[in-house]
Structures are given as structure tokens and as C-alpha cells.
Coordinates of C-alpha atoms and ligand atoms in Angstrom, one line a residue:
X1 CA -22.5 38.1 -65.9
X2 CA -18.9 38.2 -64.8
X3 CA -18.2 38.1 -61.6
X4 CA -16.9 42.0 -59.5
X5 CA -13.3 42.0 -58.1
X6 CA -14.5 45.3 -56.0
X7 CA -18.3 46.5 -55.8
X8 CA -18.7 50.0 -54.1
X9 CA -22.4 49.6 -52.9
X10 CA -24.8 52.0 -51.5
X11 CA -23.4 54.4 -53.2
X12 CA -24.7 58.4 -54.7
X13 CA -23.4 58.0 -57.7
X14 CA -22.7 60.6 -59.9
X15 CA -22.0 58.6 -62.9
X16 CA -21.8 61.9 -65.4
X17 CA -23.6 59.9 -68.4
X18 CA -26.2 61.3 -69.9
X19 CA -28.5 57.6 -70.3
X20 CA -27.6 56.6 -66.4
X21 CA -30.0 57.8 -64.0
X22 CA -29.5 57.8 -60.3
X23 CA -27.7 54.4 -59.4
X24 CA -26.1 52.9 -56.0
X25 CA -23.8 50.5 -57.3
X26 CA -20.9 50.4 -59.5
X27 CA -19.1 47.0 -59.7
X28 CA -15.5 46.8 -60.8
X29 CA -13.5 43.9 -63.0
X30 CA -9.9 44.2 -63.4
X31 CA -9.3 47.9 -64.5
X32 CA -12.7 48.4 -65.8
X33 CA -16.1 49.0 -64.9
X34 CA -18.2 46.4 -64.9
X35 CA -21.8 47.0 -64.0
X36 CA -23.3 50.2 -62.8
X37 CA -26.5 49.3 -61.5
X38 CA -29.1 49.4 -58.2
X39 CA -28.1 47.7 -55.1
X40 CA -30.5 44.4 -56.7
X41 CA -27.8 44.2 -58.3
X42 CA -25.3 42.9 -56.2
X43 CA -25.6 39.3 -56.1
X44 CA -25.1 38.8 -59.3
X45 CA -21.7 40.1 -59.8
X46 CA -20.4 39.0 -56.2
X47 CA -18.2 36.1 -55.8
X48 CA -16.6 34.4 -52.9
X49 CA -13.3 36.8 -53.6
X50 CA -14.8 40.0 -54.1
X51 CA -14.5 43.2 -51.7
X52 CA -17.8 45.0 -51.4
X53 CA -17.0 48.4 -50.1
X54 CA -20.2 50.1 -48.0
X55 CA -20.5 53.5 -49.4
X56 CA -23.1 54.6 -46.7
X57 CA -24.6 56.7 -48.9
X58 CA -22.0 59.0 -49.9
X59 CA -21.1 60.2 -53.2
X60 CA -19.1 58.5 -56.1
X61 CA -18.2 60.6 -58.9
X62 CA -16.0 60.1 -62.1
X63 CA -11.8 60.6 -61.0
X64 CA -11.3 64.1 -61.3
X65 CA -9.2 65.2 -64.8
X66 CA -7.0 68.2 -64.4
X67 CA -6.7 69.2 -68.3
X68 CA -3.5 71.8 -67.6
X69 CA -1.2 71.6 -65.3
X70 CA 2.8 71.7 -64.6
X71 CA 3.7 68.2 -62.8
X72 CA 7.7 68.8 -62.7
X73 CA 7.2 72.4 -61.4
X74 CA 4.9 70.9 -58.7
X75 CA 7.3 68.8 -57.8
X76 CA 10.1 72.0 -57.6
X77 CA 7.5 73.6 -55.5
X78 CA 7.1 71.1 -53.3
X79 CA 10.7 71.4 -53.0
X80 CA 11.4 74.7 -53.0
X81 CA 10.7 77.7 -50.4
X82 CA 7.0 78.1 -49.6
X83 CA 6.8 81.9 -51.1
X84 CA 2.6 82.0 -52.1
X85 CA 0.6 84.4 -50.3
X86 CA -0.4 82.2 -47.5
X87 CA 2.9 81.6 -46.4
X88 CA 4.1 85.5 -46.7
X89 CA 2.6 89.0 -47.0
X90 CA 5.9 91.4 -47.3
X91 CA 9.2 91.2 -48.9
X92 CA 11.0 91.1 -45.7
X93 CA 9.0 87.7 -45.1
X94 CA 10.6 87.0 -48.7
X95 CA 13.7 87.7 -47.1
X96 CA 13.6 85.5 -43.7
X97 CA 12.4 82.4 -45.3
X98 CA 15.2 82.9 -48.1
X99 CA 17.7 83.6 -45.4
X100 CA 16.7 80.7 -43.1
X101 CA 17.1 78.7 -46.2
X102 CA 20.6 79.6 -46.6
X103 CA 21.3 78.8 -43.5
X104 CA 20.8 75.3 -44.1
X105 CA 22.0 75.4 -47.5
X106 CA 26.0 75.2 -48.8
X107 CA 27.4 78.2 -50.2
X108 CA 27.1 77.8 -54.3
X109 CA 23.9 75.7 -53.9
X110 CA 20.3 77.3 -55.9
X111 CA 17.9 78.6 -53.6
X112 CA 14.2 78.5 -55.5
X113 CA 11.5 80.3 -54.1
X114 CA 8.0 79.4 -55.6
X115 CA 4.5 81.3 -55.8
X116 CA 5.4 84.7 -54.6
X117 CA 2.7 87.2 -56.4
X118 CA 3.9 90.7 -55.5
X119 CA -0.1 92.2 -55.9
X120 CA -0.3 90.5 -52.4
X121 CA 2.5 91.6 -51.0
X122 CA 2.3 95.0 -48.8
X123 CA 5.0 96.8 -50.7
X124 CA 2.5 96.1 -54.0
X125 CA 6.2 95.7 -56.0
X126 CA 8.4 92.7 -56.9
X127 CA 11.5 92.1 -55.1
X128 CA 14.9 92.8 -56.8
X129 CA 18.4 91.4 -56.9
X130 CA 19.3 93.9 -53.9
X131 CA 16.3 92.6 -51.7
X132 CA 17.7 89.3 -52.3
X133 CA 21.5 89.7 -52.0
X134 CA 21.1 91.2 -48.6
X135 CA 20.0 88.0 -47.0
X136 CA 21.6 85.6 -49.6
X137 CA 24.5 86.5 -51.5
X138 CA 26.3 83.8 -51.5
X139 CA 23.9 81.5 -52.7
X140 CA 22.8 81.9 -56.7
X141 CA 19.1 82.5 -56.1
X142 CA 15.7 82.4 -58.2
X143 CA 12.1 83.3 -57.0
X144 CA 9.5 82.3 -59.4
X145 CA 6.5 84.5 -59.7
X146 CA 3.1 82.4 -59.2
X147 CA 2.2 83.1 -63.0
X148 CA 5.8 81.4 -63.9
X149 CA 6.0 84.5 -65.8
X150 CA 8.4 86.4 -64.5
X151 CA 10.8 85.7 -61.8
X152 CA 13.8 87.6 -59.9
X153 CA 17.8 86.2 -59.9
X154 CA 19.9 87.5 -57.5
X155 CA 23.5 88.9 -58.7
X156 CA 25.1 85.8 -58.2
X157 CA 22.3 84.2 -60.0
X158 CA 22.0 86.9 -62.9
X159 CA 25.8 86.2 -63.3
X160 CA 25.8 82.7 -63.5
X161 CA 23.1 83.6 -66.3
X162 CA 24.9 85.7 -68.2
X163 CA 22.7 88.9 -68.0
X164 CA 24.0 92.2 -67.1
X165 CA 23.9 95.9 -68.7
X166 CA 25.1 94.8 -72.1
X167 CA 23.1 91.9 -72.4
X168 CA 20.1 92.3 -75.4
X169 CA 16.4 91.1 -74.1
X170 CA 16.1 87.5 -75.4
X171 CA 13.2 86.7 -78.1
X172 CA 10.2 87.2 -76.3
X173 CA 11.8 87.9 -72.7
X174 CA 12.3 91.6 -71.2
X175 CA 14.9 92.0 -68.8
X176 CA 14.1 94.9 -66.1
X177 CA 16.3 97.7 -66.0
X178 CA 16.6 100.3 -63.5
X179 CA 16.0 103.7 -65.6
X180 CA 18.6 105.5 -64.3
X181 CA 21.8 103.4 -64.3
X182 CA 20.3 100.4 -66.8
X183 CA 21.3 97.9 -64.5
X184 CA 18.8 94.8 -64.4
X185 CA 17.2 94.8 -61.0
X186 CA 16.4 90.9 -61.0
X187 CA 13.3 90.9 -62.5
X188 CA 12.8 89.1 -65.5
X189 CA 9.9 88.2 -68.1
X190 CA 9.4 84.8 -69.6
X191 CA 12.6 84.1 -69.3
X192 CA 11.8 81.3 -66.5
X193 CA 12.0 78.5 -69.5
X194 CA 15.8 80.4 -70.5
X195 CA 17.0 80.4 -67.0
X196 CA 16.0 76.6 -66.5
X197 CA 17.4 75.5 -69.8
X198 CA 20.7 78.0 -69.5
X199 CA 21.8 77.5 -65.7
X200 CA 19.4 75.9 -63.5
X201 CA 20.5 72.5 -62.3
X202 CA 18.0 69.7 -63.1
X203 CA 16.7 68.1 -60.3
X204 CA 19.1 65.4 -59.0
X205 CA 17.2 61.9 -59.0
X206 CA 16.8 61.8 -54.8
X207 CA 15.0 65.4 -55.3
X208 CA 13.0 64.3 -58.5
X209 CA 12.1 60.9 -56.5
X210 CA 11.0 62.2 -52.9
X211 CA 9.6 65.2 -55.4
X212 CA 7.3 62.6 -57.1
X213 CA 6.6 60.6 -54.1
X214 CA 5.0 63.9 -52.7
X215 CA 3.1 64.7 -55.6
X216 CA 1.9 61.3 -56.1
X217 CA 0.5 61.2 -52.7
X218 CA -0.8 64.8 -53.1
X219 CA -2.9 64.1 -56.7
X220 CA -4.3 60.9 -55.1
X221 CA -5.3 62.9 -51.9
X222 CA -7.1 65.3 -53.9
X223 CA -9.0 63.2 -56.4
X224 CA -6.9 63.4 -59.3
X225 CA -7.0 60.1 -61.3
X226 CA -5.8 62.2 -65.0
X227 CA -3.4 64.9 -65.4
X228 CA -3.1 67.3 -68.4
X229 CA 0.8 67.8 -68.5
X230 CA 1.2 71.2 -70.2
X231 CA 4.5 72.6 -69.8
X232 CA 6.9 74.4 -72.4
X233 CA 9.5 72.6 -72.0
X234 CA 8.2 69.2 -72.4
X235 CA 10.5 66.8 -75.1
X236 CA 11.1 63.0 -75.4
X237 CA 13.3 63.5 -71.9
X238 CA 10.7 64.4 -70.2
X239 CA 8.6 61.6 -72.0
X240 CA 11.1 59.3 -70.8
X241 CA 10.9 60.5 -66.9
X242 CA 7.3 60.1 -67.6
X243 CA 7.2 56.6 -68.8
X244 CA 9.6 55.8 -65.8
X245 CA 7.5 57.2 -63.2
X246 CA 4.2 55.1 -64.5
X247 CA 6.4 51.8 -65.1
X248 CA 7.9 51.8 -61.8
X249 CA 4.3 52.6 -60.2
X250 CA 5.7 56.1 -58.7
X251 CA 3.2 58.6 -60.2
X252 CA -0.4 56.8 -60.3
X253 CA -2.5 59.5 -62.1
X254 CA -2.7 59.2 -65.7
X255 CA -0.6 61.3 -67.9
X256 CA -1.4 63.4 -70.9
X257 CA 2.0 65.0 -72.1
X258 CA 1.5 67.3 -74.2
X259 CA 4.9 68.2 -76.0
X260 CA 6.5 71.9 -76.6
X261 CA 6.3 73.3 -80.2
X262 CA 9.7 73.5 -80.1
X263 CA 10.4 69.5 -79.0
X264 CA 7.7 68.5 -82.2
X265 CA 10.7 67.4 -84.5
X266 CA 12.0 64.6 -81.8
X267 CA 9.0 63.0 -81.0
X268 CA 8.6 62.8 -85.5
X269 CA 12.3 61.7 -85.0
X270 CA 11.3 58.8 -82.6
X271 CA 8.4 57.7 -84.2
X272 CA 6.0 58.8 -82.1
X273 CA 2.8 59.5 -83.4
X274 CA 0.0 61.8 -81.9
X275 CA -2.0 59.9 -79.2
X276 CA 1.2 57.4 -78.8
X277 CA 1.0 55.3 -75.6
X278 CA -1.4 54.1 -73.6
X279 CA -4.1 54.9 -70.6
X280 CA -1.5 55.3 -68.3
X281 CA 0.5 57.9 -70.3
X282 CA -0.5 59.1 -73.8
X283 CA 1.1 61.9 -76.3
X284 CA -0.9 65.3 -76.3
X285 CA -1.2 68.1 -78.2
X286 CA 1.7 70.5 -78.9
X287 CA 1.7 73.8 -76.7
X288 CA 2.6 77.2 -78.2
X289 CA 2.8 79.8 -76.2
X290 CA 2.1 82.9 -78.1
X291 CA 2.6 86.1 -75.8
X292 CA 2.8 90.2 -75.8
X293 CA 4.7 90.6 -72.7
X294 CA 7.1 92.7 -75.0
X295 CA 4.5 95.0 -76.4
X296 CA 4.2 93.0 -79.5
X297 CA 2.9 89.5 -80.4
X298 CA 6.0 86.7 -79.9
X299 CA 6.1 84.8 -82.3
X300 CA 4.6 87.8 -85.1
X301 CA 1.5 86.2 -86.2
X302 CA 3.2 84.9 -90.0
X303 CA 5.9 82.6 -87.4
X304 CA 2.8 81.6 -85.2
X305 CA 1.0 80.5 -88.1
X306 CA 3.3 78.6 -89.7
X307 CA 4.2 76.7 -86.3
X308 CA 0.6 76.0 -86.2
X309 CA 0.1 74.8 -89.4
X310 CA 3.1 72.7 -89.2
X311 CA 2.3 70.9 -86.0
X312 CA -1.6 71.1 -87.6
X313 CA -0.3 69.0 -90.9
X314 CA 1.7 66.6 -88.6
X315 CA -1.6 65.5 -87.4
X316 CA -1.2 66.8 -83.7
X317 CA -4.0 68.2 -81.9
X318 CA -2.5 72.5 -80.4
X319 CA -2.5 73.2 -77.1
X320 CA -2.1 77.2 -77.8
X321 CA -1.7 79.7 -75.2
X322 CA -4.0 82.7 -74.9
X323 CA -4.6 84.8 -72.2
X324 CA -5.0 88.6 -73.5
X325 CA -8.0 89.6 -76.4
X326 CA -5.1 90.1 -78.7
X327 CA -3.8 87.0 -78.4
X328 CA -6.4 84.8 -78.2
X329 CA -7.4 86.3 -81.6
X330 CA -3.9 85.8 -83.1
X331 CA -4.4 82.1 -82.2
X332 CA -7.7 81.6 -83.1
X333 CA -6.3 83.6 -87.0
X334 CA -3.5 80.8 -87.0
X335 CA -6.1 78.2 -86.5
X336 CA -8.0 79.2 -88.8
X337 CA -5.2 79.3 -91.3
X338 CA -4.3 75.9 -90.8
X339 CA -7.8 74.8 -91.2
X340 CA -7.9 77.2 -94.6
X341 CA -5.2 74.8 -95.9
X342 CA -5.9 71.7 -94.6
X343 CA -9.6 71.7 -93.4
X344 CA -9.9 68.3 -91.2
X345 CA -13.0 68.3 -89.1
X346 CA -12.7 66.9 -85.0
X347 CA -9.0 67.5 -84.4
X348 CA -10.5 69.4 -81.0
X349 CA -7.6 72.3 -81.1
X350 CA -7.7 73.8 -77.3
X351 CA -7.5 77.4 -76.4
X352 CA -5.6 77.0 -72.8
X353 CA -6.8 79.5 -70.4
X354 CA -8.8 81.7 -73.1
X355 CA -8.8 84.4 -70.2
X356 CA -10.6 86.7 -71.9
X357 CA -12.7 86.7 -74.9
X358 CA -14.5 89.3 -76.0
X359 CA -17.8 87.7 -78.2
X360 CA -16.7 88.5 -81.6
X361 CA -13.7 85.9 -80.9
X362 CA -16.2 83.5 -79.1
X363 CA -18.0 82.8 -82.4
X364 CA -15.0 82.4 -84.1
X365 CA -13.8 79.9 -81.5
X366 CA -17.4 77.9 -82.2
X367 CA -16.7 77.8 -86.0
X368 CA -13.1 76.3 -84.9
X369 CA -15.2 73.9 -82.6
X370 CA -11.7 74.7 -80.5
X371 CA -11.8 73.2 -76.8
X372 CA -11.1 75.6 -74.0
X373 CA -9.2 74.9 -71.1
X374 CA -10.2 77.4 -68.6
X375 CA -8.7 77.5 -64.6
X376 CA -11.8 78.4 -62.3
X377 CA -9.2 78.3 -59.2
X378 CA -8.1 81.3 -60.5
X379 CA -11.4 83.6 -60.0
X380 CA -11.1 82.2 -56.4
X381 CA -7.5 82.4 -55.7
X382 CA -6.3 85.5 -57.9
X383 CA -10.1 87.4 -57.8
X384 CA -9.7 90.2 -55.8
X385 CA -6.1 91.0 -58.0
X386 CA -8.3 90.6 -60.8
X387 CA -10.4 93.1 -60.3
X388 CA -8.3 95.3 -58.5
X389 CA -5.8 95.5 -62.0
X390 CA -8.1 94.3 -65.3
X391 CA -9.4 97.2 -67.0
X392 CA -13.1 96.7 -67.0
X393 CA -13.3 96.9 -71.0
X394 CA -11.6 93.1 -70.4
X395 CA -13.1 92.6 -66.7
X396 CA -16.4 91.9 -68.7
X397 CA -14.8 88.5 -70.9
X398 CA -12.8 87.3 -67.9
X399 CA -12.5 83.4 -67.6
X400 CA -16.1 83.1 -69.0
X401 CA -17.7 79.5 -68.6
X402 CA -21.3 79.8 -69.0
X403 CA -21.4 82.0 -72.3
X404 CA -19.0 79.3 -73.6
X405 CA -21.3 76.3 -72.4
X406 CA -24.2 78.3 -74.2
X407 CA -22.5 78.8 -77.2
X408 CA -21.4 74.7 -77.5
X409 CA -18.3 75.0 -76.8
X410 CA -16.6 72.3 -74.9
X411 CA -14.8 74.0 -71.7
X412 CA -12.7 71.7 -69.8
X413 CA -11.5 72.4 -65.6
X414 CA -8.0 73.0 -64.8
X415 CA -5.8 74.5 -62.3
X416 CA -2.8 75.5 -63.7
X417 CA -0.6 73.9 -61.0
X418 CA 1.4 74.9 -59.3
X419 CA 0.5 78.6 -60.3
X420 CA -2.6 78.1 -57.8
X421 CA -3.7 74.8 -55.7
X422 CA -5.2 72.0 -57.5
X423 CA -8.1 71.2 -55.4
X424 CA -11.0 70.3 -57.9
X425 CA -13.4 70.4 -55.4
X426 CA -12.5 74.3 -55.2
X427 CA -12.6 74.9 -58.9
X428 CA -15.6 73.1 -59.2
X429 CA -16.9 75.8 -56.1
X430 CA -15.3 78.8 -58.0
X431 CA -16.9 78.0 -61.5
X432 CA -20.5 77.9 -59.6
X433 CA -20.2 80.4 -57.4
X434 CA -17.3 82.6 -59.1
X435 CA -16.5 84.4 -55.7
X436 CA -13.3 85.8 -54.8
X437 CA -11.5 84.2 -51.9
X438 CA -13.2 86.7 -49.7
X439 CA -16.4 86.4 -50.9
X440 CA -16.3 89.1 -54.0
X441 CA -18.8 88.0 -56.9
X442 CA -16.6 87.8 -60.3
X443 CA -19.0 88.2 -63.4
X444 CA -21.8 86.4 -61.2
X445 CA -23.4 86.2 -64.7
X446 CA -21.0 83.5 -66.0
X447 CA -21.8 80.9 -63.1
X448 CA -22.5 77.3 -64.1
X449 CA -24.3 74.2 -62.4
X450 CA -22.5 72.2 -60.1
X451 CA -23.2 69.3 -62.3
X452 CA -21.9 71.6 -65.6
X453 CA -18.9 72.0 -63.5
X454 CA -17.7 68.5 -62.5
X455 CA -18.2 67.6 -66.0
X456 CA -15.6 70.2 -67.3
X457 CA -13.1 68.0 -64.5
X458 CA -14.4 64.6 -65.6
X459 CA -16.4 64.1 -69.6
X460 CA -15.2 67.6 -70.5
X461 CA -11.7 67.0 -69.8
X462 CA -11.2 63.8 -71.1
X463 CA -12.6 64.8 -74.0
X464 CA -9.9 67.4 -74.5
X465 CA -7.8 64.3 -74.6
X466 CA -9.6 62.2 -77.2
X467 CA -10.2 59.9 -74.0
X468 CA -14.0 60.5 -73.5
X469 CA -14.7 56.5 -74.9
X470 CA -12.3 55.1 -71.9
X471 CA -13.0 57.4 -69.0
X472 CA -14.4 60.8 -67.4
X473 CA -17.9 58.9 -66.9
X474 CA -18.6 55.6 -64.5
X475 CA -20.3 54.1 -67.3
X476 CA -19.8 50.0 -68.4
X477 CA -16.5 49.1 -69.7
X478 CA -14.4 52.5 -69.1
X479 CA -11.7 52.7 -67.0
X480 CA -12.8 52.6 -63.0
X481 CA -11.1 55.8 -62.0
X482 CA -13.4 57.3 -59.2
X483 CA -13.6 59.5 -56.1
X484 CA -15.4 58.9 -53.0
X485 CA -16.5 62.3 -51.6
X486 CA -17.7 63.4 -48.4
X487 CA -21.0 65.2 -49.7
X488 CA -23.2 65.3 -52.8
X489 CA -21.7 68.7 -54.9
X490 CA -25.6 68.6 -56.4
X491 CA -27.2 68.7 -53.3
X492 CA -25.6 71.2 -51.0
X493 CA -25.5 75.1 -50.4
X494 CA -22.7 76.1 -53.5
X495 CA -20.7 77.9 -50.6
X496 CA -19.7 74.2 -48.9
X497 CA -18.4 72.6 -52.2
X498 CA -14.8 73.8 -51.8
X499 CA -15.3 71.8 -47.8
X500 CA -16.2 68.5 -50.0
X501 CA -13.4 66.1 -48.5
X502 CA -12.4 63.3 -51.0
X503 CA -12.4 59.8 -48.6
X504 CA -11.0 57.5 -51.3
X505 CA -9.4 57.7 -55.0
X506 CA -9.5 54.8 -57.0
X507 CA -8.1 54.3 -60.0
X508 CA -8.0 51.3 -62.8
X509 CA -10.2 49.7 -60.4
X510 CA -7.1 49.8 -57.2
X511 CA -8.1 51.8 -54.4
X512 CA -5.1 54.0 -54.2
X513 CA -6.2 56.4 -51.9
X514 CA -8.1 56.7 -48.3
X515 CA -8.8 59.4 -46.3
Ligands
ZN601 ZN1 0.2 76.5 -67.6

């Protein structure tokens, strides 16, 4: 036997692998796991240069796996004006923070806001260009809704843009219009990607690095060893910032990028295949991001299929986005229409978010053998907007987990970041539990083991990635990417898993993270 560079010893580990029972010691070589064993163990791996960490009994579980979330918008949050309903309850605390802002801010410079969700705000509406120019109008200004589905400009901002009476609703955007004068009021649709792309500055490289160095530090202090990059606008730029960040040791949480539809033809240009890279930073599936918010399916389901098929027949897994009945059956139809023409078993297409799915569309979903990447944070941090608005004809398939489990589907955790907080531990809480954040149960009859749950952030999640044979276990010879956590998530009262601190983060066998 090799000799251990780093043994974590009396240790609870959790090693999620079906053939390890219970175990106290996991020993570490180079970036990989080495043994997982009893504490008898130990001598036999030790030698005169390796660290032997004293768990104390405390739990060691798989590095949590984050299968959707928005890493560059994190970072613009983290930069941007606190706006999410802990930081403000009414649009005249909109106003102060984006007037103290200004204060402090040239004349000419964008002012973001991030995470305001106007269900949670006392006025119960969104704010408008008005709201805004009172405290602001000087400054071009943009508040992104937490969804990142709509978002209000100021004037100055919607005439940098471009938008005013005359101007036609985009493809799949809806600009707001007062009734009586036709006047857009601010508020805007999916148009957040068209207002980045048309006049939004790009971070500068002191914002995107201090940006990074924050999220870095945040991902590690959470857990995070794997992150499921799912954003739009990814291309073979933001490949390239990637790369940079993992070369130059910036961003230490792995990196699944999975490209837009629209950037497919680059990566083809470039060369790069479908699961291109390495551990570090690998290419994903392509997202499409099919949506009604106009009424009607964008793209009509003929344009959806072919995008499908197309990214389908270039060998690439899809990442589609579904959130309403409708429109998680127009993706499943386009899936199944690729697989109609070119039927290739295991290529794991995901359903991201999947919010609600009636059971007709489940069992097409399990003929698909599609992967669904569900947010659990969201029953906790959006529950009591849920089922203050969802009709309860759709109340009934929200964010389901254990008729999916049931069924054999393979549901991987998420958060969604930064549309709510990333914490595992609380997803992992909401998915067994499935109360509200004050306490309301959500479909109690959808609730999953805590054990079911940390696999969807660990096994589940990796294997949404085609990654399951190098990590999301702590089993010999994957990658040793583990958490060190306050509690046992088995073993305790569900209602104290979202208090589960993590003490230490390790990942490719470097302890990158204490408490
Ligand atoms: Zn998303």
C-alpha cells in the first residue's frame, strides 16, 4: 500500500457508495483518494510526512455539486446593491439603497441592483422607471428581479437601450407599457440577456477579480467543491475567463460550463468537443431556454426542435429550460424528436428546474431517461410566494422530488444562484422537510431522505455531468473533494440540517477551506 499525504481519521463518513458501509477513515494521495477504510487502518498508509487530521467524530461527506447555477452573475451580485428581501421590504428601501449608491457613484456610471422580488415587497408591484429616476437620474440604472427574468431600467438606462414608445418587443422579450400613454414604465421581460449584450458594460478586470476572489471564498465556505455553470450567455469568452480563473488558482471549485444554444457553432468552430477539458473545468451540455413569457412558446416548438436536434446530432448532452406544464412538455416533444431521428441511448439530456410536472409528462420524462435538475432552495426561500400565486391545478406538480426518485429518474440538487443562496446544507433541509421559510409544509408528500438528498448534491449531480466515475462519492481512486460538517445530516431532527456548519472543504486532496 502507498503511503497517505493527508488521512482524515476518526471520522462519520458519509461516503455515498452504495458497497461502503460505515467507515472512519479516508486517506488521501495526491489528488485522489486513497483508502477509505476503519481507523485499523491507519498505519499502513501513514508515513513520516503525512498530516493526519483528528475528525473527532464529525461528519465527512462527498464535496457538495451545485448542478445549476450562474457564477458571473454571483459575482455582479456580490457587486452590486444588496436588493433581496432580507436586505429591503418596500420600494422606498429600493429607493434609499439606490440613492446612497449614487452618492458614491460618478454621474454616467451603471448602478445594478440584484435580487429584488416585488411579491415581498409591501407595495406587492415592481418598481418603475419613475420610482427610480427620483432618486437616480443621473446615473443609467438596472435592478434585476431575483428570477433574472425581468428587470426595471431607468430613463437614462432605457435610453441608452434604445427602448421607448416606438420600439417593437424583442423575440421573446415584452416590454411594459403603461396602458394609457404606451410609455414603457421600466419593466422588462427576458430581456436581461439583451440589455447585458446591448449596453451593459462588462465587468472591468479589478471588478471581475475582487468579484471572483469573493465568490471563491464564498463556494469554499459553503462546501462547494463542483459547480454547474448554466448561464445563457455562456460562449468560448466566457470559456476563456473560465480557464483563466482555474489556471491562475483564483476560482477553486470545479467547473461544468455548459454553453448557450446560441454560442454552439464556436465551440464546433474551435474544436471543442462535448466533455472537452479536464476535472478542473469541463464542456457541458448546451442550455435552451424555451419560455411563454409572451403568451406563446419562444422558440415555436418546429425552431425548438430543430435547435435540439441540432445540438442532439452534434453529440452534446441539452441543458433545456422548463419551468411551466407547457413547456416542460414542449421540451420533452423536442427530445423526443431528436431521439426519433437519431435514437442514442445514455446521452442523460437534463430537464433544468422541471418546476412542474404534471404525471403524464413524468413518464414521458422516464422513457427519455432525461436527468432533472431541480432547486430545493426554492420551496424554502420562494414557498410562501408559491403558494400565495400557483394556481393549485400546478400547486400539486410543484418542484416534485420524491415521485421523480420513485419513478427512476435521476434528480440532481441545485440552487439557481444567485436567484436564491446557495447553501447546500439548506437545500438539502428544504428537499426533506419541504417547509416554507416560515415553517409552511409545500406538498409534504414529495419529501425525500436526508441521505436521498445529499446524493442529488453529490452522486446525483455528478452524474448529470458524466462525472459520477471521478467524483460525488469518497470511494478509492476518485477525486478527494470533501466537506467536514459540524453534524451528521442522517442522524439529527430534519429542522437542524439548514444549522449544519461546514468546518473544512477540501478539494483534490488540498484543504482549501477552514471554518
Ligand atoms: Zn438558472
Amino acid at each position: 500500500m502507498s503511503v497517505a499525504d493527508l488521512i482524515l481519521k476518526n471520522a462519520n463518513v458519509i461516503a455515498v457508495d452504495p458497497v461502503q458501509s460505515t467507515v472512519e477513515l479516508v486517506a488521501i494521495k495526491g489528488d485522489k483518494v486513497l483508502l477509505v477504510a476503519g481507523n485499523e487502518s491507519l498505519e499502513s498508509v501513514r508515513g513520516a510526512k503525512t498530516k493526519v487530521i483528528d475528525c473527532q467524530g464529525k461528519t465527512v461527506v462527498p464535496g457538495f455539486n451545485d448542478a445549476h447555477c450562474h457564477i458571473f452573475s454571483f459575482v455582479r451580485k456580490l457587486l452590486s446593491v444588496d436588493l433581496s428581501p432580507s436586505s429591503v421590504s418596500s420600494i422606498s428601501d429600493i429607493k434609499s439603497a439606490i440613492s446612497q449608491k449614487a452618492q458614491n457613484t460618478s454621474p454616467g456610471q451603471w448602478l445594478i441592483g440584484t435580487g429584488y422580488n416585488e411579491f415581498y415587497l409591501v407595495e406587492k408591484h415592481h418598481p418603475t422607471r419613475c420610482d427610480i429616476d427620483e432618486v437616480a437620474p443621473h446615473h443609467p440604472v438596472i435592478l434585476a428581479h431575483r428570477s433574472l427574468h425581468a428587470c426595471v431600467l431607468n430613463s437614462l438606462a432605457l435610453s441608452l437601450a434604445g427602448i421607448n414608445r416606438e420600439t417593437p418587443d424583442p423575440p421573446g422579450g415584452l416590454i411594459d407599457r403603461d396602458l394609457n400613454t404606451g410609455e414603457p414604465t421600466g419593466l422588462l421581460f427576458e430581456m436581461l440577456g439583451y440589455i447585458r449584450e446591448k449596453v451593459l458594460p462588462p465587468l472591468s478586470e479589478a471588478e471581475l477579480t475582487s468579484g471572483i476572489a469573493l465568490a471563491n471564498r464564498h463556494y469554499l465556505s459553503q462546501g462547494i467543491t463542483s459547480l454547474q455553470e448554466a448561464t445563457m450567455v455562456n460562449d468560448l469568452s466566457q470559456w476563456h475567463k473560465f480557464r483563466h480563473f482555474k489556471d491562475t488558482g483564483k476560482l477553486k471549485s470545479r467547473v461544468y460550463m455548459m454553453p448557450g444554444i446560441e454560442a454552439l457553432s464556436q465551440f464546433q468552430e474551435a474544436g471543442l468537443a462535448p466533455g472537452s477539458g479536464d476535472s478542473q473545468l469541463r464542456l457541458g451540455g448546451v442550455k435552451v431556454m424555451p419560455n411563454e413569457a409572451t403568451g406563446q412558446l419562444y422558440p415555436p416548438q418546429m425552431e425548438l426542435n430543430q435547435q435540439v436536434f441540432d445540438a442532439h446530432r452534434a453529440g452534446f448532452q441539452l441543458a433545456i429550460h422548463a419551468i411551466e406544464p407547457s413547456v416542460v412538455e414542449a421540451a420533452i416533444t423536442a427530445l423526443e424528436y431528436a431521439y426519433s431521428h437519431l435514437p442514442q441511448p445514455g446521452r442523460r439530456h437534463r430537464i433544468e428546474h422541471c418546476s412542474q410536472c404534471p404525471p403524464h409528462l413524468l413518464e414521458r420524462l422516464n422513457k427519455l431517461q432525461a436527468v432533472v435538475v431541480t432547486q430545493p432552495p426554492f420551496l424554502y426561500y420562494n414557498g410562501e410566494r408559491y403558494l400565495a400565486t400557483v394556481p393549485a391545478d400546478r400547486l400539486q406538480w410543484l418542484y416534485r422530488i420524491r415521485s421523480f426518485l420513485n419513478s427512476g429518474l435521476i434528480v440532481a440538487g441545485s440552487s439557481d444562484s444567485p436567484v436564491v443562496p446557495d447553501n447546500p446544507l439548506v437545500g438539502i433541509y428544504a428537499a426533506v422537510t419541504r417547509q416554507t421559510e416560515s415553517g409552511q409544509p409545500l406538498l409534504p408528500e414529495e419529501c425525500i431522505s436526508a441521505s436521498q438528498a445529499l446524493a442529488m448534491y453529490t452522486i446525483n449531480a455528478a452524474y448529470a455531468s458524466f462525472e459520477e466515475g471521478i467524483k460525488g462519492s469518497i470511494t478509492q481512486g476518485k477525486l478527494a473533494d470533501m466537506v467536514l460538517l459540524s453534524d451528521d445530516l442522517t442522524k439529527m431532527p430534519p429542522e437542524q440540517i439548514k444549522d449544519i456548519k461546514v468546518e473544512m472543504t477540501i478539494i483534490g486532496g488540498k484543504v482549501v477551506w477552514e471554518a
